[in-house]
């Protein structure tokens, strides 16, 4: 489900080697204004769901970090109403999946989850944060690569096609609000499984 093996090089080892700067989970707060632009100027509405992708480590301390992420999100669930799930896809990548009809709460919860991994010295295991939107012509995602410290758009269409014109339009509209990945080779598609809708499915 979810990611193809190529993400290991694009969002993982190669991106770490070519990293332009240290990733900062505070970059996720850039979506706090971006989602307003997406709706007002481009007709995209938040799909009320987002996810954090990370690679696991078979260690007790890493499991403690995951447990703390779940505990923080569970505590926040009562206050914000943000639902969450933690899952693993067929490629061995892990996801923290969040659902909330308030984009601000969604962004804050993703930040808390990412920051907790960093506090436990597992920031290097973070791969991407994914924000989902729905538009007139289909879904679109903003993907933040932790290794590159930048965002890029992804507009999937049936048949594993990409709507490049939609992606370039998103890039142009959000340039200045988000730190955009300039190297298009790092605009890696996160395809769902054949029966899935979102990259984490």
JSON list of C-alpha atoms in Angstrom, two decimals:
[
{"chain": "A", "resi": 1, "resn": "UNK", "atom": "CA", "xyz": [0.00, 0.00, 0.00]},
{"chain": "A", "resi": 2, "resn": "UNK", "atom": "CA", "xyz": [1.05, 3.56, -0.50]},
{"chain": "A", "resi": 3, "resn": "UNK", "atom": "CA", "xyz": [4.66, 4.15, -1.38]},
{"chain": "A", "resi": 4, "resn": "UNK", "atom": "CA", "xyz": [6.73, 2.65, -4.14]},
{"chain": "A", "resi": 5, "resn": "UNK", "atom": "CA", "xyz": [10.25, 1.50, -3.35]},
{"chain": "A", "resi": 6, "resn": "UNK", "atom": "CA", "xyz": [11.69, 4.54, -5.10]},
{"chain": "A", "resi": 7, "resn": "UNK", "atom": "CA", "xyz": [10.73, 6.76, -2.18]},
{"chain": "A", "resi": 8, "resn": "UNK", "atom": "CA", "xyz": [13.69, 5.29, -0.35]},
{"chain": "A", "resi": 9, "resn": "UNK", "atom": "CA", "xyz": [16.03, 7.19, -2.63]},
{"chain": "A", "resi": 10, "resn": "UNK", "atom": "CA", "xyz": [13.94, 10.26, -3.38]},
{"chain": "A", "resi": 11, "resn": "UNK", "atom": "CA", "xyz": [12.66, 11.08, 0.11]},
{"chain": "A", "resi": 12, "resn": "UNK", "atom": "CA", "xyz": [15.28, 9.06, 1.93]},
{"chain": "A", "resi": 13, "resn": "UNK", "atom": "CA", "xyz": [18.95, 8.38, 1.34]},
{"chain": "A", "resi": 14, "resn": "UNK", "atom": "CA", "xyz": [19.48, 10.52, -1.76]},
{"chain": "A", "resi": 15, "resn": "UNK", "atom": "CA", "xyz": [17.45, 13.41, -0.41]},
{"chain": "A", "resi": 16, "resn": "UNK", "atom": "CA", "xyz": [19.45, 13.31, 2.80]},
{"chain": "A", "resi": 17, "resn": "UNK", "atom": "CA", "xyz": [22.69, 13.47, 0.82]},
{"chain": "A", "resi": 18, "resn": "UNK", "atom": "CA", "xyz": [21.38, 16.36, -1.28]},
{"chain": "A", "resi": 19, "resn": "UNK", "atom": "CA", "xyz": [19.58, 18.12, 1.58]},
{"chain": "A", "resi": 20, "resn": "UNK", "atom": "CA", "xyz": [19.54, 21.87, 1.08]},
{"chain": "A", "resi": 21, "resn": "UNK", "atom": "CA", "xyz": [19.05, 22.63, 4.78]},
{"chain": "A", "resi": 22, "resn": "UNK", "atom": "CA", "xyz": [18.00, 21.02, 8.04]},
{"chain": "A", "resi": 23, "resn": "UNK", "atom": "CA", "xyz": [14.29, 20.26, 8.02]},
{"chain": "A", "resi": 24, "resn": "UNK", "atom": "CA", "xyz": [12.22, 22.10, 10.59]},
{"chain": "A", "resi": 25, "resn": "UNK", "atom": "CA", "xyz": [8.78, 20.83, 11.68]},
{"chain": "A", "resi": 26, "resn": "UNK", "atom": "CA", "xyz": [7.77, 24.48, 12.09]},
{"chain": "A", "resi": 27, "resn": "UNK", "atom": "CA", "xyz": [7.66, 24.53, 8.27]},
{"chain": "A", "resi": 28, "resn": "UNK", "atom": "CA", "xyz": [4.39, 22.62, 8.58]},
{"chain": "A", "resi": 29, "resn": "UNK", "atom": "CA", "xyz": [2.73, 25.77, 9.92]},
{"chain": "A", "resi": 30, "resn": "UNK", "atom": "CA", "xyz": [3.15, 27.25, 6.44]},
{"chain": "A", "resi": 31, "resn": "UNK", "atom": "CA", "xyz": [-0.01, 25.32, 5.57]},
{"chain": "A", "resi": 32, "resn": "UNK", "atom": "CA", "xyz": [-1.95, 27.56, 7.99]},
{"chain": "A", "resi": 33, "resn": "UNK", "atom": "CA", "xyz": [-2.14, 30.26, 5.32]},
{"chain": "A", "resi": 34, "resn": "UNK", "atom": "CA", "xyz": [-1.69, 28.00, 2.30]},
{"chain": "A", "resi": 35, "resn": "UNK", "atom": "CA", "xyz": [-4.98, 26.19, 2.83]},
{"chain": "A", "resi": 36, "resn": "UNK", "atom": "CA", "xyz": [-6.78, 29.55, 2.70]},
{"chain": "A", "resi": 37, "resn": "UNK", "atom": "CA", "xyz": [-5.10, 30.36, -0.62]},
{"chain": "A", "resi": 38, "resn": "UNK", "atom": "CA", "xyz": [-5.95, 26.88, -1.91]},
{"chain": "A", "resi": 39, "resn": "UNK", "atom": "CA", "xyz": [-9.64, 27.50, -1.22]},
{"chain": "A", "resi": 40, "resn": "UNK", "atom": "CA", "xyz": [-9.99, 31.19, -2.10]},
{"chain": "A", "resi": 41, "resn": "UNK", "atom": "CA", "xyz": [-7.83, 31.34, -5.23]},
{"chain": "A", "resi": 42, "resn": "UNK", "atom": "CA", "xyz": [-7.77, 27.79, -6.58]},
{"chain": "A", "resi": 43, "resn": "UNK", "atom": "CA", "xyz": [-11.06, 26.19, -5.51]},
{"chain": "A", "resi": 44, "resn": "UNK", "atom": "CA", "xyz": [-9.43, 23.41, -3.50]},
{"chain": "A", "resi": 45, "resn": "UNK", "atom": "CA", "xyz": [-10.93, 22.53, -0.14]},
{"chain": "A", "resi": 46, "resn": "UNK", "atom": "CA", "xyz": [-9.19, 20.65, 2.62]},
{"chain": "A", "resi": 47, "resn": "UNK", "atom": "CA", "xyz": [-10.05, 16.94, 2.52]},
{"chain": "A", "resi": 48, "resn": "UNK", "atom": "CA", "xyz": [-9.92, 17.01, 6.35]},
{"chain": "A", "resi": 49, "resn": "UNK", "atom": "CA", "xyz": [-7.10, 14.46, 6.42]},
{"chain": "A", "resi": 50, "resn": "UNK", "atom": "CA", "xyz": [-3.32, 14.46, 6.49]},
{"chain": "A", "resi": 51, "resn": "UNK", "atom": "CA", "xyz": [-0.54, 12.05, 7.35]},
{"chain": "A", "resi": 52, "resn": "UNK", "atom": "CA", "xyz": [3.02, 11.78, 8.57]},
{"chain": "A", "resi": 53, "resn": "UNK", "atom": "CA", "xyz": [5.23, 9.16, 6.91]},
{"chain": "A", "resi": 54, "resn": "UNK", "atom": "CA", "xyz": [8.27, 7.73, 8.69]},
{"chain": "A", "resi": 55, "resn": "UNK", "atom": "CA", "xyz": [10.57, 4.73, 8.50]},
{"chain": "A", "resi": 56, "resn": "UNK", "atom": "CA", "xyz": [10.74, 2.51, 11.54]},
{"chain": "A", "resi": 57, "resn": "UNK", "atom": "CA", "xyz": [13.59, 1.17, 13.63]},
{"chain": "A", "resi": 58, "resn": "UNK", "atom": "CA", "xyz": [13.49, -2.14, 15.45]},
{"chain": "A", "resi": 59, "resn": "UNK", "atom": "CA", "xyz": [14.43, -0.78, 18.85]},
{"chain": "A", "resi": 60, "resn": "UNK", "atom": "CA", "xyz": [12.80, -0.25, 22.23]},
{"chain": "A", "resi": 61, "resn": "UNK", "atom": "CA", "xyz": [13.60, 3.47, 22.27]},
{"chain": "A", "resi": 62, "resn": "UNK", "atom": "CA", "xyz": [11.97, 4.00, 18.88]},
{"chain": "A", "resi": 63, "resn": "UNK", "atom": "CA", "xyz": [8.83, 2.20, 20.01]},
{"chain": "A", "resi": 64, "resn": "UNK", "atom": "CA", "xyz": [8.79, 4.49, 23.04]},
{"chain": "A", "resi": 65, "resn": "UNK", "atom": "CA", "xyz": [8.83, 7.47, 20.66]},
{"chain": "A", "resi": 66, "resn": "UNK", "atom": "CA", "xyz": [5.88, 6.04, 18.70]},
{"chain": "A", "resi": 67, "resn": "UNK", "atom": "CA", "xyz": [4.02, 5.34, 21.94]},
{"chain": "A", "resi": 68, "resn": "UNK", "atom": "CA", "xyz": [4.55, 8.94, 23.06]},
{"chain": "A", "resi": 69, "resn": "UNK", "atom": "CA", "xyz": [3.26, 10.25, 19.72]},
{"chain": "A", "resi": 70, "resn": "UNK", "atom": "CA", "xyz": [0.11, 8.18, 20.19]},
{"chain": "A", "resi": 71, "resn": "UNK", "atom": "CA", "xyz": [-0.27, 9.34, 23.79]},
{"chain": "A", "resi": 72, "resn": "UNK", "atom": "CA", "xyz": [0.05, 13.01, 22.78]},
{"chain": "A", "resi": 73, "resn": "UNK", "atom": "CA", "xyz": [-2.47, 12.63, 19.97]},
{"chain": "A", "resi": 74, "resn": "UNK", "atom": "CA", "xyz": [-4.87, 10.73, 22.20]},
{"chain": "A", "resi": 75, "resn": "UNK", "atom": "CA", "xyz": [-4.67, 13.48, 24.84]},
{"chain": "A", "resi": 76, "resn": "UNK", "atom": "CA", "xyz": [-5.23, 16.14, 22.19]},
{"chain": "A", "resi": 77, "resn": "UNK", "atom": "CA", "xyz": [-8.12, 14.21, 20.69]},
{"chain": "A", "resi": 78, "resn": "UNK", "atom": "CA", "xyz": [-10.40, 15.20, 23.54]},
{"chain": "A", "resi": 79, "resn": "UNK", "atom": "CA", "xyz": [-9.59, 18.89, 23.08]},
{"chain": "A", "resi": 80, "resn": "UNK", "atom": "CA", "xyz": [-9.43, 19.19, 19.29]},
{"chain": "A", "resi": 81, "resn": "UNK", "atom": "CA", "xyz": [-11.48, 16.22, 18.11]},
{"chain": "A", "resi": 82, "resn": "UNK", "atom": "CA", "xyz": [-8.64, 15.11, 15.84]},
{"chain": "A", "resi": 83, "resn": "UNK", "atom": "CA", "xyz": [-8.96, 11.39, 15.10]},
{"chain": "A", "resi": 84, "resn": "UNK", "atom": "CA", "xyz": [-5.80, 9.44, 14.40]},
{"chain": "A", "resi": 85, "resn": "UNK", "atom": "CA", "xyz": [-4.51, 6.04, 13.40]},
{"chain": "A", "resi": 86, "resn": "UNK", "atom": "CA", "xyz": [-1.02, 4.56, 13.15]},
{"chain": "A", "resi": 87, "resn": "UNK", "atom": "CA", "xyz": [-0.41, 2.00, 10.41]},
{"chain": "A", "resi": 88, "resn": "UNK", "atom": "CA", "xyz": [2.31, 0.30, 8.36]},
{"chain": "A", "resi": 89, "resn": "UNK", "atom": "CA", "xyz": [2.15, -0.17, 4.59]},
{"chain": "A", "resi": 90, "resn": "UNK", "atom": "CA", "xyz": [3.35, -3.08, 2.49]},
{"chain": "A", "resi": 91, "resn": "UNK", "atom": "CA", "xyz": [6.74, -1.45, 1.94]},
{"chain": "A", "resi": 92, "resn": "UNK", "atom": "CA", "xyz": [7.45, -1.22, 5.65]},
{"chain": "A", "resi": 93, "resn": "UNK", "atom": "CA", "xyz": [6.82, 2.50, 5.96]},
{"chain": "A", "resi": 94, "resn": "UNK", "atom": "CA", "xyz": [4.79, 3.79, 8.88]},
{"chain": "A", "resi": 95, "resn": "UNK", "atom": "CA", "xyz": [2.06, 6.41, 8.86]},
{"chain": "A", "resi": 96, "resn": "UNK", "atom": "CA", "xyz": [0.38, 8.60, 11.45]},
{"chain": "A", "resi": 97, "resn": "UNK", "atom": "CA", "xyz": [-2.96, 9.42, 9.81]},
{"chain": "A", "resi": 98, "resn": "UNK", "atom": "CA", "xyz": [-5.00, 12.33, 11.16]},
{"chain": "A", "resi": 99, "resn": "UNK", "atom": "CA", "xyz": [-8.57, 13.42, 10.43]},
{"chain": "A", "resi": 100, "resn": "UNK", "atom": "CA", "xyz": [-10.09, 16.74, 11.46]},
{"chain": "A", "resi": 101, "resn": "UNK", "atom": "CA", "xyz": [-12.48, 19.18, 9.77]},
{"chain": "A", "resi": 102, "resn": "UNK", "atom": "CA", "xyz": [-10.43, 22.08, 11.20]},
{"chain": "A", "resi": 103, "resn": "UNK", "atom": "CA", "xyz": [-7.24, 22.46, 9.12]},
{"chain": "A", "resi": 104, "resn": "UNK", "atom": "CA", "xyz": [-5.53, 24.37, 11.93]},
{"chain": "A", "resi": 105, "resn": "UNK", "atom": "CA", "xyz": [-5.98, 21.46, 14.34]},
{"chain": "A", "resi": 106, "resn": "UNK", "atom": "CA", "xyz": [-4.80, 19.04, 11.66]},
{"chain": "A", "resi": 107, "resn": "UNK", "atom": "CA", "xyz": [-1.61, 21.03, 11.08]},
{"chain": "A", "resi": 108, "resn": "UNK", "atom": "CA", "xyz": [-0.94, 21.42, 14.80]},
{"chain": "A", "resi": 109, "resn": "UNK", "atom": "CA", "xyz": [-1.35, 17.69, 15.42]},
{"chain": "A", "resi": 110, "resn": "UNK", "atom": "CA", "xyz": [1.02, 16.82, 12.58]},
{"chain": "A", "resi": 111, "resn": "UNK", "atom": "CA", "xyz": [3.55, 19.25, 14.04]},
{"chain": "A", "resi": 112, "resn": "UNK", "atom": "CA", "xyz": [3.25, 17.69, 17.51]},
{"chain": "A", "resi": 113, "resn": "UNK", "atom": "CA", "xyz": [3.82, 14.22, 16.07]},
{"chain": "A", "resi": 114, "resn": "UNK", "atom": "CA", "xyz": [6.86, 15.29, 14.03]},
{"chain": "A", "resi": 115, "resn": "UNK", "atom": "CA", "xyz": [8.34, 17.29, 16.88]},
{"chain": "A", "resi": 116, "resn": "UNK", "atom": "CA", "xyz": [8.04, 14.32, 19.24]},
{"chain": "A", "resi": 117, "resn": "UNK", "atom": "CA", "xyz": [10.14, 12.14, 16.93]},
{"chain": "A", "resi": 118, "resn": "UNK", "atom": "CA", "xyz": [12.75, 14.89, 16.75]},
{"chain": "A", "resi": 119, "resn": "UNK", "atom": "CA", "xyz": [12.82, 15.25, 20.54]},
{"chain": "A", "resi": 120, "resn": "UNK", "atom": "CA", "xyz": [13.54, 11.52, 20.76]},
{"chain": "A", "resi": 121, "resn": "UNK", "atom": "CA", "xyz": [16.42, 11.92, 18.26]},
{"chain": "A", "resi": 122, "resn": "UNK", "atom": "CA", "xyz": [14.51, 10.14, 15.50]},
{"chain": "A", "resi": 123, "resn": "UNK", "atom": "CA", "xyz": [14.05, 13.13, 13.24]},
{"chain": "A", "resi": 124, "resn": "UNK", "atom": "CA", "xyz": [16.13, 11.33, 10.62]},
{"chain": "A", "resi": 125, "resn": "UNK", "atom": "CA", "xyz": [13.36, 8.73, 10.33]},
{"chain": "A", "resi": 126, "resn": "UNK", "atom": "CA", "xyz": [10.79, 11.31, 9.22]},
{"chain": "A", "resi": 127, "resn": "UNK", "atom": "CA", "xyz": [10.13, 11.17, 5.48]},
{"chain": "A", "resi": 128, "resn": "UNK", "atom": "CA", "xyz": [7.12, 13.29, 4.59]},
{"chain": "A", "resi": 129, "resn": "UNK", "atom": "CA", "xyz": [4.03, 15.12, 5.78]},
{"chain": "A", "resi": 130, "resn": "UNK", "atom": "CA", "xyz": [1.08, 14.91, 3.39]},
{"chain": "A", "resi": 131, "resn": "UNK", "atom": "CA", "xyz": [-1.84, 17.35, 3.24]},
{"chain": "A", "resi": 132, "resn": "UNK", "atom": "CA", "xyz": [-4.89, 16.32, 1.19]},
{"chain": "A", "resi": 133, "resn": "UNK", "atom": "CA", "xyz": [-7.22, 18.58, -0.81]},
{"chain": "A", "resi": 134, "resn": "UNK", "atom": "CA", "xyz": [-10.22, 18.12, -3.08]},
{"chain": "A", "resi": 135, "resn": "UNK", "atom": "CA", "xyz": [-10.70, 20.22, -6.21]},
{"chain": "A", "resi": 136, "resn": "UNK", "atom": "CA", "xyz": [-13.14, 20.37, -9.11]},
{"chain": "A", "resi": 137, "resn": "UNK", "atom": "CA", "xyz": [-10.86, 18.27, -11.31]},
{"chain": "A", "resi": 138, "resn": "UNK", "atom": "CA", "xyz": [-9.76, 15.80, -8.65]},
{"chain": "A", "resi": 139, "resn": "UNK", "atom": "CA", "xyz": [-7.60, 15.48, -5.56]},
{"chain": "A", "resi": 140, "resn": "UNK", "atom": "CA", "xyz": [-4.32, 17.25, -4.91]},
{"chain": "A", "resi": 141, "resn": "UNK", "atom": "CA", "xyz": [-1.72, 16.96, -2.19]},
{"chain": "A", "resi": 142, "resn": "UNK", "atom": "CA", "xyz": [0.98, 19.14, -0.75]},
{"chain": "A", "resi": 143, "resn": "UNK", "atom": "CA", "xyz": [3.89, 16.94, 0.31]},
{"chain": "A", "resi": 144, "resn": "UNK", "atom": "CA", "xyz": [6.57, 18.21, 2.67]},
{"chain": "A", "resi": 145, "resn": "UNK", "atom": "CA", "xyz": [9.88, 16.35, 2.44]},
{"chain": "A", "resi": 146, "resn": "UNK", "atom": "CA", "xyz": [11.67, 16.46, 5.78]},
{"chain": "A", "resi": 147, "resn": "UNK", "atom": "CA", "xyz": [14.98, 15.53, 4.16]},
{"chain": "A", "resi": 148, "resn": "UNK", "atom": "CA", "xyz": [14.74, 18.36, 1.64]},
{"chain": "A", "resi": 149, "resn": "UNK", "atom": "CA", "xyz": [13.01, 20.88, 3.89]},
{"chain": "A", "resi": 150, "resn": "UNK", "atom": "CA", "xyz": [10.58, 21.82, 1.11]},
{"chain": "A", "resi": 151, "resn": "UNK", "atom": "CA", "xyz": [7.07, 21.26, -0.27]},
{"chain": "A", "resi": 152, "resn": "UNK", "atom": "CA", "xyz": [5.90, 20.05, -3.65]},
{"chain": "A", "resi": 153, "resn": "UNK", "atom": "CA", "xyz": [2.44, 19.47, -5.17]},
{"chain": "A", "resi": 154, "resn": "UNK", "atom": "CA", "xyz": [1.10, 16.12, -6.31]},
{"chain": "A", "resi": 155, "resn": "UNK", "atom": "CA", "xyz": [-2.09, 15.87, -8.40]},
{"chain": "A", "resi": 156, "resn": "UNK", "atom": "CA", "xyz": [-2.84, 12.19, -9.11]},
{"chain": "A", "resi": 157, "resn": "UNK", "atom": "CA", "xyz": [-5.36, 11.10, -11.70]},
{"chain": "A", "resi": 158, "resn": "UNK", "atom": "CA", "xyz": [-6.81, 7.68, -12.63]},
{"chain": "A", "resi": 159, "resn": "UNK", "atom": "CA", "xyz": [-4.43, 5.26, -14.30]},
{"chain": "A", "resi": 160, "resn": "UNK", "atom": "CA", "xyz": [-1.49, 6.52, -12.28]},
{"chain": "A", "resi": 161, "resn": "UNK", "atom": "CA", "xyz": [-1.32, 9.68, -14.32]},
{"chain": "A", "resi": 162, "resn": "UNK", "atom": "CA", "xyz": [-0.30, 13.09, -12.96]},
{"chain": "A", "resi": 163, "resn": "UNK", "atom": "CA", "xyz": [-1.99, 16.36, -13.80]},
{"chain": "A", "resi": 164, "resn": "UNK", "atom": "CA", "xyz": [1.18, 18.35, -14.44]},
{"chain": "A", "resi": 165, "resn": "UNK", "atom": "CA", "xyz": [-0.68, 21.52, -15.32]},
{"chain": "A", "resi": 166, "resn": "UNK", "atom": "CA", "xyz": [-2.50, 21.42, -11.98]},
{"chain": "A", "resi": 167, "resn": "UNK", "atom": "CA", "xyz": [0.78, 20.85, -10.16]},
{"chain": "A", "resi": 168, "resn": "UNK", "atom": "CA", "xyz": [2.46, 23.80, -11.85]},
{"chain": "A", "resi": 169, "resn": "UNK", "atom": "CA", "xyz": [-0.58, 25.98, -11.12]},
{"chain": "A", "resi": 170, "resn": "UNK", "atom": "CA", "xyz": [-0.35, 25.01, -7.44]},
{"chain": "A", "resi": 171, "resn": "UNK", "atom": "CA", "xyz": [3.36, 25.75, -7.43]},
{"chain": "A", "resi": 172, "resn": "UNK", "atom": "CA", "xyz": [2.82, 29.22, -8.92]},
{"chain": "A", "resi": 173, "resn": "UNK", "atom": "CA", "xyz": [0.00, 30.09, -6.53]},
{"chain": "A", "resi": 174, "resn": "UNK", "atom": "CA", "xyz": [1.75, 29.00, -3.33]},
{"chain": "A", "resi": 175, "resn": "UNK", "atom": "CA", "xyz": [5.28, 30.12, -4.20]},
{"chain": "A", "resi": 176, "resn": "UNK", "atom": "CA", "xyz": [6.16, 32.59, -1.47]},
{"chain": "A", "resi": 177, "resn": "UNK", "atom": "CA", "xyz": [3.80, 31.10, 1.10]},
{"chain": "A", "resi": 178, "resn": "UNK", "atom": "CA", "xyz": [5.52, 27.71, 1.12]},
{"chain": "A", "resi": 179, "resn": "UNK", "atom": "CA", "xyz": [9.16, 26.74, 0.68]},
{"chain": "A", "resi": 180, "resn": "UNK", "atom": "CA", "xyz": [8.81, 25.06, -2.73]},
{"chain": "A", "resi": 181, "resn": "UNK", "atom": "CA", "xyz": [11.13, 22.30, -3.91]},
{"chain": "A", "resi": 182, "resn": "UNK", "atom": "CA", "xyz": [12.88, 23.76, -6.95]},
{"chain": "A", "resi": 183, "resn": "UNK", "atom": "CA", "xyz": [14.34, 20.48, -8.22]},
{"chain": "A", "resi": 184, "resn": "UNK", "atom": "CA", "xyz": [11.46, 18.78, -10.01]},
{"chain": "A", "resi": 185, "resn": "UNK", "atom": "CA", "xyz": [13.21, 15.40, -9.77]},
{"chain": "A", "resi": 186, "resn": "UNK", "atom": "CA", "xyz": [12.21, 15.43, -6.09]},
{"chain": "A", "resi": 187, "resn": "UNK", "atom": "CA", "xyz": [8.50, 15.85, -6.89]},
{"chain": "A", "resi": 188, "resn": "UNK", "atom": "CA", "xyz": [8.01, 12.16, -6.25]},
{"chain": "A", "resi": 189, "resn": "UNK", "atom": "CA", "xyz": [4.52, 10.68, -6.77]},
{"chain": "A", "resi": 190, "resn": "UNK", "atom": "CA", "xyz": [3.06, 8.91, -3.74]},
{"chain": "A", "resi": 191, "resn": "UNK", "atom": "CA", "xyz": [0.62, 6.53, -5.37]},
{"chain": "A", "resi": 192, "resn": "UNK", "atom": "CA", "xyz": [-1.95, 4.67, -3.27]},
{"chain": "A", "resi": 193, "resn": "UNK", "atom": "CA", "xyz": [-2.47, 0.95, -3.65]},
{"chain": "A", "resi": 194, "resn": "UNK", "atom": "CA", "xyz": [-4.76, -0.23, -6.43]},
{"chain": "A", "resi": 195, "resn": "UNK", "atom": "CA", "xyz": [-7.70, -0.19, -4.01]},
{"chain": "A", "resi": 196, "resn": "UNK", "atom": "CA", "xyz": [-6.66, 2.92, -2.10]},
{"chain": "A", "resi": 197, "resn": "UNK", "atom": "CA", "xyz": [-7.51, 6.60, -2.42]},
{"chain": "A", "resi": 198, "resn": "UNK", "atom": "CA", "xyz": [-4.76, 8.36, -0.46]},
{"chain": "A", "resi": 199, "resn": "UNK", "atom": "CA", "xyz": [-0.99, 7.70, -0.51]},
{"chain": "A", "resi": 200, "resn": "UNK", "atom": "CA", "xyz": [-1.13, 6.02, 2.90]},
{"chain": "A", "resi": 201, "resn": "UNK", "atom": "CA", "xyz": [-3.78, 3.51, 1.78]}
]
